[in-house]
Amino acid sequence: MKPERHLMTLDEFTFFQTKQFKNATGELSTLLRDIGLACKLINKQVNKAGLADILGAHGQVNVQGEEQMKLDVFANEVLISVLKNSADCAGVASEENDEIIAFDDEHSKQSKYVVMFDPLDGSSNIDVNASIGTIFCIYKRVSELGQTCNLNDFLQKGKNIMASGYVIYGSSTMMVYATRLGVNGFTLEQSIGEFCLSHKDMKCPDDGKIYSINQGNTCKLSEPLQNYLHYCMADDKETQRPYSHRYIGSMVADLHRTLIKGGIFMYPEDCKNSNGKLRLLYECNPMSHIIEMAGGKGTTGRENILDIQPSELHQRVPIYIGSKNMVEKAVSMIY
Ligand code: AHG
C-alpha cells in the first residue's frame, strides 16, 4: 500500500525552496528547523502553563525594566541553547538580554548567520490564556567568518533580513515565516510533532476593516492621531466605515489577524513615549519584513521600518503596519 501524503512538513518545504537556488547551502533551512524545534519546546510549556505552576512573575527584571514571567525565562533559555547547538548560528540577540551572545566555539565562528528574537511576546497575556508568540529574524553576518560575531552583525537595517517569522501559541500553534520567496504558514500537527504547510503564499489584503491600537492611550496621542481614530469610527457608506476595533495586546496575535484579514495595527508615539513601546530589532523589523513580503507595509509614519539604521539593540520605534492602503491613509492623515 502506498502511504498517502497530504502534508508537507516545514523541513520538506524549506528544502524544496533551497533547491530552487543553485548556490544555496541549506544553512538557512537548518536554522529555521532549529527555531521550529525550540518553539515546539516552548509550545509544550505554554500549553501546560495553567497546570505546571509556571505562571506568574519570576522576580527578575529585564532590560526594559519589565518584570519577567517564568515562561519568558524558559523560552529565552530554550532558544539560546538550541541555537548554540545549531550547526549554523554565529550568535544571538534576545529582547531579554542586555547584550548580544556571541558563540565562541570554532564551528559557530564559521557560521554565517545571526538570529534575533523576542522569545515570548505578549507575556502579560499568559495569565489570561490569550495568544502569545515568539518573533525572530535571521541576518547574514557582516563580520569576517572565523571570528566571533559582533554587535555590527545585529545592528543591520531590516531590509537586510534573510528570513523572519513568528510562532503563535493560540487555538492552534502556527509558524509563519517569510523570505524573499514569500510568506508561508505551518500549523503544528501535534500527533506527529511537525509544523505542516497550511497557509501557502500568504498575502496581506491591500485594504481591511479593522484598526488595532490601545485605545486607552487616546488622551496621550497627538491631535492628528486622535482625528485619525475618529475617522476610523466615523460612519461612511462609501468607505465602509466605521471600521471594527480589535486589540489583543499581543503583537503576534494582532498581526497574525492583520496578515490574514487585513487591517492596520498601530503602536504610535505619545506624549510620554516619543518612540512608542515596541522594539525595532525584536518586534518591528521582523514583523515589517513579514508584512512587506506579503504585500503590506510597515512604517514609523516618517520612514519605512525596514530602512532604519539601528543605533542600539533595544531601540524602540513607533509603528503603523498592515494593509498597504490603510497604512498609507493613516500616515497621510497623521504626518
Ligand atoms: P509584553 O510582552 O510585555 O506583554 O508586551 C507586549 C507588547 C506587544 O506584543 C503588544 O502589542 C504591546 O506590547 C501591548 O502594549 P500595551 O499593553 O501598552 O497596549
mmCIF file of C-alpha atoms and ligand atoms in Angstrom:
data_model
loop_
_atom_site.group_PDB
_atom_site.id
_atom_site.type_symbol
_atom_site.label_atom_id
_atom_site.label_comp_id
_atom_site.label_asym_id
_atom_site.label_seq_id
_atom_site.Cartn_x
_atom_site.Cartn_y
_atom_site.Cartn_z
ATOM 1 C CA MET A 1 0.000 0.000 0.000
ATOM 2 C CA LYS A 2 1.355 3.429 -0.901
ATOM 3 C CA PRO A 3 1.447 5.845 2.060
ATOM 4 C CA GLU A 4 -0.833 8.785 1.353
ATOM 5 C CA ARG A 5 0.899 12.139 1.802
ATOM 6 C CA HIS A 6 -1.253 15.217 2.152
ATOM 7 C CA LEU A 7 1.092 17.067 4.438
ATOM 8 C CA MET A 8 4.313 18.885 3.656
ATOM 9 C CA THR A 9 6.471 19.486 6.719
ATOM 10 C CA LEU A 10 8.444 22.652 7.421
ATOM 11 C CA ASP A 11 11.673 20.767 6.704
ATOM 12 C CA GLU A 12 10.445 19.402 3.407
ATOM 13 C CA PHE A 13 9.199 22.825 2.369
ATOM 14 C CA THR A 14 12.400 24.710 3.211
ATOM 15 C CA PHE A 15 14.445 22.003 1.488
ATOM 16 C CA PHE A 16 12.210 22.322 -1.572
ATOM 17 C CA GLN A 17 12.747 26.113 -1.553
ATOM 18 C CA THR A 18 16.522 25.698 -1.143
ATOM 19 C CA LYS A 19 16.674 23.514 -4.241
ATOM 20 C CA GLN A 20 15.488 26.495 -6.298
ATOM 21 C CA PHE A 21 18.791 28.270 -5.678
ATOM 22 C CA LYS A 22 21.910 26.903 -7.327
ATOM 23 C CA ASN A 23 24.308 28.159 -4.651
ATOM 24 C CA ALA A 24 22.142 27.604 -1.591
ATOM 25 C CA THR A 25 23.851 25.594 1.120
ATOM 26 C CA GLY A 26 20.762 24.746 3.190
ATOM 27 C CA GLU A 27 22.091 26.615 6.252
ATOM 28 C CA LEU A 28 19.050 28.868 6.420
ATOM 29 C CA SER A 29 16.765 25.822 6.298
ATOM 30 C CA THR A 30 18.702 24.254 9.160
ATOM 31 C CA LEU A 31 18.245 27.405 11.220
ATOM 32 C CA LEU A 32 14.513 27.520 10.556
ATOM 33 C CA ARG A 33 14.278 23.888 11.597
ATOM 34 C CA ASP A 34 16.209 24.651 14.808
ATOM 35 C CA ILE A 35 13.988 27.628 15.622
ATOM 36 C CA GLY A 36 10.986 25.372 14.926
ATOM 37 C CA LEU A 37 12.367 22.846 17.409
ATOM 38 C CA ALA A 38 12.857 25.495 20.098
ATOM 39 C CA CYS A 39 9.305 26.747 19.533
ATOM 40 C CA LYS A 40 7.895 23.236 19.838
ATOM 41 C CA LEU A 41 9.585 23.002 23.239
ATOM 42 C CA ILE A 42 8.190 26.414 24.209
ATOM 43 C CA ASN A 43 4.755 25.381 22.942
ATOM 44 C CA LYS A 44 4.795 22.358 25.212
ATOM 45 C CA GLN A 45 5.386 24.574 28.248
ATOM 46 C CA VAL A 46 2.876 27.213 27.124
ATOM 47 C CA ASN A 47 0.199 24.524 26.774
ATOM 48 C CA LYS A 48 0.634 23.346 30.307
ATOM 49 C CA ALA A 49 1.199 26.766 31.822
ATOM 50 C CA GLY A 50 -2.001 26.595 33.859
ATOM 51 C CA LEU A 51 -1.093 23.218 35.288
ATOM 52 C CA ALA A 52 2.590 23.420 35.837
ATOM 53 C CA ASP A 53 2.821 26.184 38.395
ATOM 54 C CA ILE A 54 4.782 28.091 35.836
ATOM 55 C CA LEU A 55 2.520 31.137 35.759
ATOM 56 C CA GLY A 56 3.460 34.360 37.409
ATOM 57 C CA ALA A 57 6.345 36.708 37.719
ATOM 58 C CA HIS A 58 9.789 35.212 38.014
ATOM 59 C CA GLY A 59 11.010 38.111 40.043
ATOM 60 C CA GLN A 60 13.717 39.211 37.622
ATOM 61 C CA VAL A 61 13.523 42.490 35.740
ATOM 62 C CA ASN A 62 14.538 42.661 32.066
ATOM 63 C CA VAL A 63 16.497 45.423 30.354
ATOM 64 C CA GLN A 64 13.339 47.463 29.771
ATOM 65 C CA GLY A 65 12.575 47.418 33.469
ATOM 66 C CA GLU A 66 9.702 44.968 32.992
ATOM 67 C CA GLU A 67 9.070 42.094 35.317
ATOM 68 C CA GLN A 68 9.763 38.774 33.627
ATOM 69 C CA MET A 69 7.379 35.870 33.758
ATOM 70 C CA LYS A 70 8.710 32.369 34.253
ATOM 71 C CA LEU A 71 7.775 31.372 30.757
ATOM 72 C CA ASP A 72 9.769 34.276 29.280
ATOM 73 C CA VAL A 73 12.840 32.983 31.010
ATOM 74 C CA PHE A 74 12.193 29.441 29.873
ATOM 75 C CA ALA A 75 11.550 30.484 26.248
ATOM 76 C CA ASN A 76 14.678 32.621 26.217
ATOM 77 C CA GLU A 77 16.864 29.852 27.566
ATOM 78 C CA VAL A 78 15.484 27.264 25.154
ATOM 79 C CA LEU A 79 16.089 29.453 22.110
ATOM 80 C CA ILE A 80 19.609 30.327 23.206
ATOM 81 C CA SER A 81 20.550 26.734 23.932
ATOM 82 C CA VAL A 82 19.026 25.305 20.726
ATOM 83 C CA LEU A 83 20.732 27.971 18.612
ATOM 84 C CA LYS A 84 24.027 27.486 20.417
ATOM 85 C CA ASN A 85 23.871 23.821 19.456
ATOM 86 C CA SER A 86 22.810 24.669 15.919
ATOM 87 C CA ALA A 87 25.297 23.982 13.175
ATOM 88 C CA ASP A 88 24.614 27.348 11.555
ATOM 89 C CA CYS A 89 24.341 30.147 14.103
ATOM 90 C CA ALA A 90 27.193 32.511 14.977
ATOM 91 C CA GLY A 91 25.336 34.291 17.766
ATOM 92 C CA VAL A 92 22.030 35.636 19.007
ATOM 93 C CA ALA A 93 20.446 38.765 20.451
ATOM 94 C CA SER A 94 17.337 38.484 22.572
ATOM 95 C CA GLU A 95 14.887 41.028 23.840
ATOM 96 C CA GLU A 96 15.501 39.559 27.285
ATOM 97 C CA ASN A 97 19.281 40.088 27.307
ATOM 98 C CA ASP A 98 21.177 43.355 27.622
ATOM 99 C CA GLU A 99 23.941 42.323 25.234
ATOM 100 C CA ILE A 100 24.419 40.044 22.241
ATOM 101 C CA ILE A 101 25.522 36.467 22.858
ATOM 102 C CA ALA A 102 28.373 35.535 20.512
ATOM 103 C CA PHE A 103 29.030 31.801 20.342
ATOM 104 C CA ASP A 104 32.774 31.296 20.540
ATOM 105 C CA ASP A 105 33.288 27.650 19.578
ATOM 106 C CA GLU A 106 35.176 27.016 16.345
ATOM 107 C CA HIS A 107 32.104 25.801 14.458
ATOM 108 C CA SER A 108 29.971 28.836 15.370
ATOM 109 C CA LYS A 109 32.782 31.180 14.346
ATOM 110 C CA GLN A 110 32.472 29.714 10.838
ATOM 111 C CA SER A 111 28.674 30.175 10.771
ATOM 112 C CA LYS A 112 27.385 32.911 8.557
ATOM 113 C CA TYR A 113 24.051 33.749 10.234
ATOM 114 C CA VAL A 114 22.969 35.521 13.405
ATOM 115 C CA VAL A 115 19.480 35.347 14.908
ATOM 116 C CA MET A 116 17.492 37.931 16.865
ATOM 117 C CA PHE A 117 14.344 37.095 18.775
ATOM 118 C CA ASP A 118 11.679 38.101 21.226
ATOM 119 C CA PRO A 119 11.254 34.742 22.956
ATOM 120 C CA LEU A 120 7.751 35.282 24.288
ATOM 121 C CA ASP A 121 5.975 38.392 23.150
ATOM 122 C CA GLY A 122 2.716 39.416 24.826
ATOM 123 C CA SER A 123 3.646 37.615 28.006
ATOM 124 C CA SER A 124 1.253 39.706 30.091
ATOM 125 C CA ASN A 125 -1.433 37.637 28.325
ATOM 126 C CA ILE A 126 -0.182 34.353 29.775
ATOM 127 C CA ASP A 127 -2.264 34.651 32.917
ATOM 128 C CA VAL A 128 -5.487 35.001 30.925
ATOM 129 C CA ASN A 129 -4.803 32.255 28.386
ATOM 130 C CA ALA A 130 -4.755 34.630 25.395
ATOM 131 C CA SER A 131 -2.464 34.065 22.409
ATOM 132 C CA ILE A 132 1.217 34.850 22.750
ATOM 133 C CA GLY A 133 4.115 34.319 20.378
ATOM 134 C CA THR A 134 7.799 34.074 19.559
ATOM 135 C CA ILE A 135 9.201 36.505 16.978
ATOM 136 C CA PHE A 136 12.519 36.003 15.178
ATOM 137 C CA CYS A 137 14.645 37.187 12.285
ATOM 138 C CA ILE A 138 17.844 35.971 10.678
ATOM 139 C CA TYR A 139 20.633 38.093 9.201
ATOM 140 C CA LYS A 140 23.769 37.201 7.321
ATOM 141 C CA ARG A 141 26.656 38.430 9.470
ATOM 142 C CA VAL A 142 28.791 41.302 8.204
ATOM 143 C CA SER A 143 31.869 40.417 10.267
ATOM 144 C CA GLU A 144 34.587 38.137 8.998
ATOM 145 C CA LEU A 145 33.979 34.372 9.093
ATOM 146 C CA GLY A 146 36.308 32.636 11.530
ATOM 147 C CA GLN A 147 35.919 35.385 14.168
ATOM 148 C CA THR A 148 33.222 35.552 16.823
ATOM 149 C CA CYS A 149 30.339 37.705 15.613
ATOM 150 C CA ASN A 150 29.960 41.232 16.991
ATOM 151 C CA LEU A 151 27.395 43.974 17.582
ATOM 152 C CA ASN A 152 27.581 45.223 13.986
ATOM 153 C CA ASP A 153 26.176 41.901 12.806
ATOM 154 C CA PHE A 154 23.000 42.709 14.713
ATOM 155 C CA LEU A 155 22.706 46.458 14.090
ATOM 156 C CA GLN A 156 21.664 45.965 10.485
ATOM 157 C CA LYS A 157 18.761 47.525 8.661
ATOM 158 C CA GLY A 158 15.631 45.402 8.460
ATOM 159 C CA LYS A 159 15.904 45.310 4.700
ATOM 160 C CA ASN A 160 18.925 43.003 5.130
ATOM 161 C CA ILE A 161 16.825 40.336 6.844
ATOM 162 C CA MET A 162 17.239 36.931 5.178
ATOM 163 C CA ALA A 163 14.250 35.331 6.878
ATOM 164 C CA SER A 164 11.843 36.358 9.593
ATOM 165 C CA GLY A 165 8.918 34.756 11.291
ATOM 166 C CA TYR A 166 6.775 34.192 14.300
ATOM 167 C CA VAL A 167 5.201 31.306 16.111
ATOM 168 C CA ILE A 168 1.766 31.949 17.562
ATOM 169 C CA TYR A 169 0.679 29.859 20.516
ATOM 170 C CA GLY A 170 -3.058 30.199 20.020
ATOM 171 C CA SER A 171 -6.065 27.986 19.407
ATOM 172 C CA SER A 172 -3.578 26.109 17.273
ATOM 173 C CA THR A 173 0.167 26.641 17.133
ATOM 174 C CA MET A 174 1.457 28.089 13.890
ATOM 175 C CA MET A 175 4.766 29.172 12.474
ATOM 176 C CA VAL A 176 4.652 31.841 9.782
ATOM 177 C CA TYR A 177 7.903 32.684 8.074
ATOM 178 C CA ALA A 178 8.959 34.996 5.298
ATOM 179 C CA THR A 179 11.835 35.023 2.858
ATOM 180 C CA ARG A 180 12.139 36.909 -0.385
ATOM 181 C CA LEU A 181 10.285 33.960 -1.939
ATOM 182 C CA GLY A 182 7.166 34.817 0.035
ATOM 183 C CA VAL A 183 5.326 34.105 3.256
ATOM 184 C CA ASN A 184 4.100 30.684 4.278
ATOM 185 C CA GLY A 185 2.309 29.368 7.343
ATOM 186 C CA PHE A 186 2.728 25.978 9.024
ATOM 187 C CA THR A 187 0.372 24.555 11.618
ATOM 188 C CA LEU A 188 1.778 22.297 14.295
ATOM 189 C CA GLU A 189 0.335 18.825 13.787
ATOM 190 C CA GLN A 190 0.520 17.656 17.382
ATOM 191 C CA SER A 191 0.189 13.937 16.591
ATOM 192 C CA ILE A 192 3.454 13.865 14.635
ATOM 193 C CA GLY A 193 5.092 16.879 16.285
ATOM 194 C CA GLU A 194 5.744 18.616 12.976
ATOM 195 C CA PHE A 195 4.886 22.031 11.566
ATOM 196 C CA CYS A 196 2.977 21.284 8.336
ATOM 197 C CA LEU A 197 2.262 23.663 5.475
ATOM 198 C CA SER A 198 -1.268 25.002 5.951
ATOM 199 C CA HIS A 199 -1.200 28.592 4.607
ATOM 200 C CA LYS A 200 0.668 28.753 1.321
ATOM 201 C CA ASP A 201 1.880 32.046 -0.140
ATOM 202 C CA MET A 202 0.119 34.320 2.353
ATOM 203 C CA LYS A 203 -0.867 37.798 1.190
ATOM 204 C CA CYS A 204 -1.910 40.713 3.342
ATOM 205 C CA PRO A 205 -5.034 42.230 1.730
ATOM 206 C CA ASP A 206 -4.469 45.775 0.378
ATOM 207 C CA ASP A 207 -7.449 47.008 2.372
ATOM 208 C CA GLY A 208 -9.089 45.970 5.589
ATOM 209 C CA LYS A 209 -11.800 46.954 8.018
ATOM 210 C CA ILE A 210 -10.074 46.531 11.356
ATOM 211 C CA TYR A 211 -7.955 49.059 13.220
ATOM 212 C CA SER A 212 -5.916 47.851 16.159
ATOM 213 C CA ILE A 213 -4.478 50.160 18.787
ATOM 214 C CA ASN A 214 -4.516 50.510 22.553
ATOM 215 C CA GLN A 215 -7.348 52.992 22.515
ATOM 216 C CA GLY A 216 -6.966 53.524 26.241
ATOM 217 C CA ASN A 217 -3.986 55.703 25.373
ATOM 218 C CA THR A 218 -6.029 58.107 23.206
ATOM 219 C CA CYS A 219 -5.681 61.105 25.523
ATOM 220 C CA LYS A 220 -1.871 60.811 25.264
ATOM 221 C CA LEU A 221 -1.895 60.895 21.441
ATOM 222 C CA SER A 222 -1.331 63.897 19.159
ATOM 223 C CA GLU A 223 -4.345 65.715 17.745
ATOM 224 C CA PRO A 224 -3.870 64.358 14.181
ATOM 225 C CA LEU A 225 -3.705 60.837 15.614
ATOM 226 C CA GLN A 226 -6.866 61.383 17.607
ATOM 227 C CA ASN A 227 -8.512 62.748 14.452
ATOM 228 C CA TYR A 228 -7.459 59.618 12.576
ATOM 229 C CA LEU A 229 -9.065 57.450 15.262
ATOM 230 C CA HIS A 230 -12.272 59.494 14.890
ATOM 231 C CA TYR A 231 -12.044 58.915 11.145
ATOM 232 C CA CYS A 232 -11.881 55.133 11.795
ATOM 233 C CA MET A 233 -15.028 55.372 13.891
ATOM 234 C CA ALA A 234 -16.942 57.691 11.553
ATOM 235 C CA ASP A 235 -19.925 56.369 9.648
ATOM 236 C CA ASP A 236 -19.368 56.440 5.872
ATOM 237 C CA LYS A 237 -21.069 54.024 3.480
ATOM 238 C CA GLU A 238 -18.698 54.730 0.605
ATOM 239 C CA THR A 239 -15.537 53.792 2.506
ATOM 240 C CA GLN A 240 -17.378 51.156 4.537
ATOM 241 C CA ARG A 241 -16.573 52.855 7.808
ATOM 242 C CA PRO A 242 -16.789 52.640 10.744
ATOM 243 C CA TYR A 243 -14.115 50.029 10.997
ATOM 244 C CA SER A 244 -14.165 47.434 13.718
ATOM 245 C CA HIS A 245 -11.695 47.791 16.536
ATOM 246 C CA ARG A 246 -9.755 44.723 17.725
ATOM 247 C CA TYR A 247 -6.836 44.776 20.152
ATOM 248 C CA ILE A 248 -5.478 41.728 21.902
ATOM 249 C CA GLY A 249 -2.383 43.442 23.304
ATOM 250 C CA SER A 250 -0.147 40.722 21.912
ATOM 251 C CA MET A 251 1.611 41.906 18.767
ATOM 252 C CA VAL A 252 1.906 38.429 17.275
ATOM 253 C CA ALA A 253 -1.814 37.762 17.668
ATOM 254 C CA ASP A 254 -2.859 41.212 16.442
ATOM 255 C CA LEU A 255 -0.569 40.970 13.415
ATOM 256 C CA HIS A 256 -1.493 37.388 12.608
ATOM 257 C CA ARG A 257 -5.090 38.586 12.257
ATOM 258 C CA THR A 258 -3.942 41.620 10.263
ATOM 259 C CA LEU A 259 -1.926 39.445 7.889
ATOM 260 C CA ILE A 260 -4.872 37.150 7.206
ATOM 261 C CA LYS A 261 -7.821 39.542 7.273
ATOM 262 C CA GLY A 262 -6.191 42.885 6.535
ATOM 263 C CA GLY A 263 -6.341 45.992 8.709
ATOM 264 C CA ILE A 264 -3.937 48.299 10.468
ATOM 265 C CA PHE A 265 -2.035 47.777 13.714
ATOM 266 C CA MET A 266 -0.554 50.811 15.437
ATOM 267 C CA TYR A 267 1.674 51.457 18.393
ATOM 268 C CA PRO A 268 2.429 55.155 17.926
ATOM 269 C CA GLU A 269 4.492 57.649 19.852
ATOM 270 C CA ASP A 270 2.610 59.511 22.581
ATOM 271 C CA CYS A 271 3.249 62.463 24.861
ATOM 272 C CA LYS A 272 5.091 60.221 27.331
ATOM 273 C CA ASN A 273 6.988 57.920 24.947
ATOM 274 C CA SER A 274 8.320 59.694 21.889
ATOM 275 C CA ASN A 275 9.293 56.350 20.296
ATOM 276 C CA GLY A 276 6.288 54.294 21.298
ATOM 277 C CA LYS A 277 6.785 50.996 23.083
ATOM 278 C CA LEU A 278 7.793 48.328 20.615
ATOM 279 C CA ARG A 279 11.381 47.333 19.875
ATOM 280 C CA LEU A 280 12.796 47.858 16.409
ATOM 281 C CA LEU A 281 15.058 44.821 16.308
ATOM 282 C CA TYR A 282 12.938 42.190 18.026
ATOM 283 C CA GLU A 283 9.395 43.173 17.074
ATOM 284 C CA CYS A 284 9.041 45.896 14.440
ATOM 285 C CA ASN A 285 11.708 44.736 11.960
ATOM 286 C CA PRO A 286 10.720 41.065 11.761
ATOM 287 C CA MET A 287 7.011 41.881 11.651
ATOM 288 C CA SER A 288 7.516 44.570 8.983
ATOM 289 C CA HIS A 289 9.575 42.133 6.932
ATOM 290 C CA ILE A 290 6.814 39.517 7.081
ATOM 291 C CA ILE A 291 4.044 42.005 6.278
ATOM 292 C CA GLU A 292 6.042 43.581 3.426
ATOM 293 C CA MET A 293 6.900 40.202 1.909
ATOM 294 C CA ALA A 294 3.133 39.569 1.996
ATOM 295 C CA GLY A 295 2.430 42.853 0.152
ATOM 296 C CA GLY A 296 1.643 45.096 3.152
ATOM 297 C CA LYS A 297 3.525 47.981 4.690
ATOM 298 C CA GLY A 298 5.306 48.875 7.933
ATOM 299 C CA THR A 299 6.323 52.427 8.789
ATOM 300 C CA THR A 300 7.028 54.746 11.700
ATOM 301 C CA GLY A 301 4.895 57.326 9.910
ATOM 302 C CA ARG A 302 8.051 59.137 8.826
ATOM 303 C CA GLU A 303 10.096 56.324 7.325
ATOM 304 C CA ASN A 304 9.832 52.695 6.353
ATOM 305 C CA ILE A 305 10.675 50.496 9.318
ATOM 306 C CA LEU A 306 12.991 48.330 7.203
ATOM 307 C CA ASP A 307 15.067 51.383 6.161
ATOM 308 C CA ILE A 308 16.003 52.412 9.705
ATOM 309 C CA GLN A 309 19.671 52.121 10.619
ATOM 310 C CA PRO A 310 19.552 50.799 14.203
ATOM 311 C CA SER A 311 21.766 52.581 16.695
ATOM 312 C CA GLU A 312 21.236 50.297 19.685
ATOM 313 C CA LEU A 313 19.964 46.820 20.440
ATOM 314 C CA HIS A 314 16.907 47.799 22.441
ATOM 315 C CA GLN A 315 15.810 50.802 20.409
ATOM 316 C CA ARG A 316 12.061 51.491 20.225
ATOM 317 C CA VAL A 317 10.125 52.960 17.294
ATOM 318 C CA PRO A 318 6.528 53.971 16.600
ATOM 319 C CA ILE A 319 4.829 51.598 14.178
ATOM 320 C CA TYR A 320 1.910 51.605 11.734
ATOM 321 C CA ILE A 321 1.698 48.281 9.955
ATOM 322 C CA GLY A 322 -0.682 46.186 7.895
ATOM 323 C CA SER A 323 -2.772 46.626 4.742
ATOM 324 C CA LYS A 324 -0.945 48.935 2.373
ATOM 325 C CA ASN A 325 -3.854 51.285 1.615
ATOM 326 C CA MET A 326 -4.908 51.612 5.245
ATOM 327 C CA VAL A 327 -1.360 52.355 6.396
ATOM 328 C CA GLU A 328 -0.874 54.938 3.650
ATOM 329 C CA LYS A 329 -4.191 56.605 4.511
ATOM 330 C CA ALA A 330 -3.275 56.747 8.206
ATOM 331 C CA VAL A 331 0.140 58.225 7.511
ATOM 332 C CA SER A 332 -1.285 60.828 5.117
ATOM 333 C CA MET A 333 -3.730 61.963 7.795
ATOM 334 C CA ILE A 334 -1.324 61.938 10.737
ATOM 335 C CA TYR A 335 2.029 63.208 9.431
HETATM 336 P P1 AHG B 1 4.609 42.218 26.769
HETATM 337 O O1 AHG B 1 5.442 41.171 26.091
HETATM 338 O O2 AHG B 1 5.328 42.929 27.862
HETATM 339 O O3 AHG B 1 3.249 41.710 27.192
HETATM 340 O O4 AHG B 1 4.382 43.384 25.681
HETATM 341 C C1 AHG B 1 3.628 43.073 24.592
HETATM 342 C C2 AHG B 1 3.807 44.115 23.554
HETATM 343 C C3 AHG B 1 3.160 43.742 22.249
HETATM 344 O O5 AHG B 1 3.083 42.393 21.999
HETATM 345 C C4 AHG B 1 1.807 44.389 22.335
HETATM 346 O O6 AHG B 1 1.349 44.740 21.067
HETATM 347 C C5 AHG B 1 2.034 45.576 23.217
HETATM 348 O O7 AHG B 1 3.169 45.294 23.992
HETATM 349 C C6 AHG B 1 0.877 45.877 24.119
HETATM 350 O O8 AHG B 1 1.153 47.003 24.862
HETATM 351 P P2 AHG B 1 0.014 47.779 25.695
HETATM 352 O O9 AHG B 1 -0.368 46.877 26.814
HETATM 353 O O10 AHG B 1 0.694 49.034 26.132
HETATM 354 O O11 AHG B 1 -1.124 48.057 24.766
#
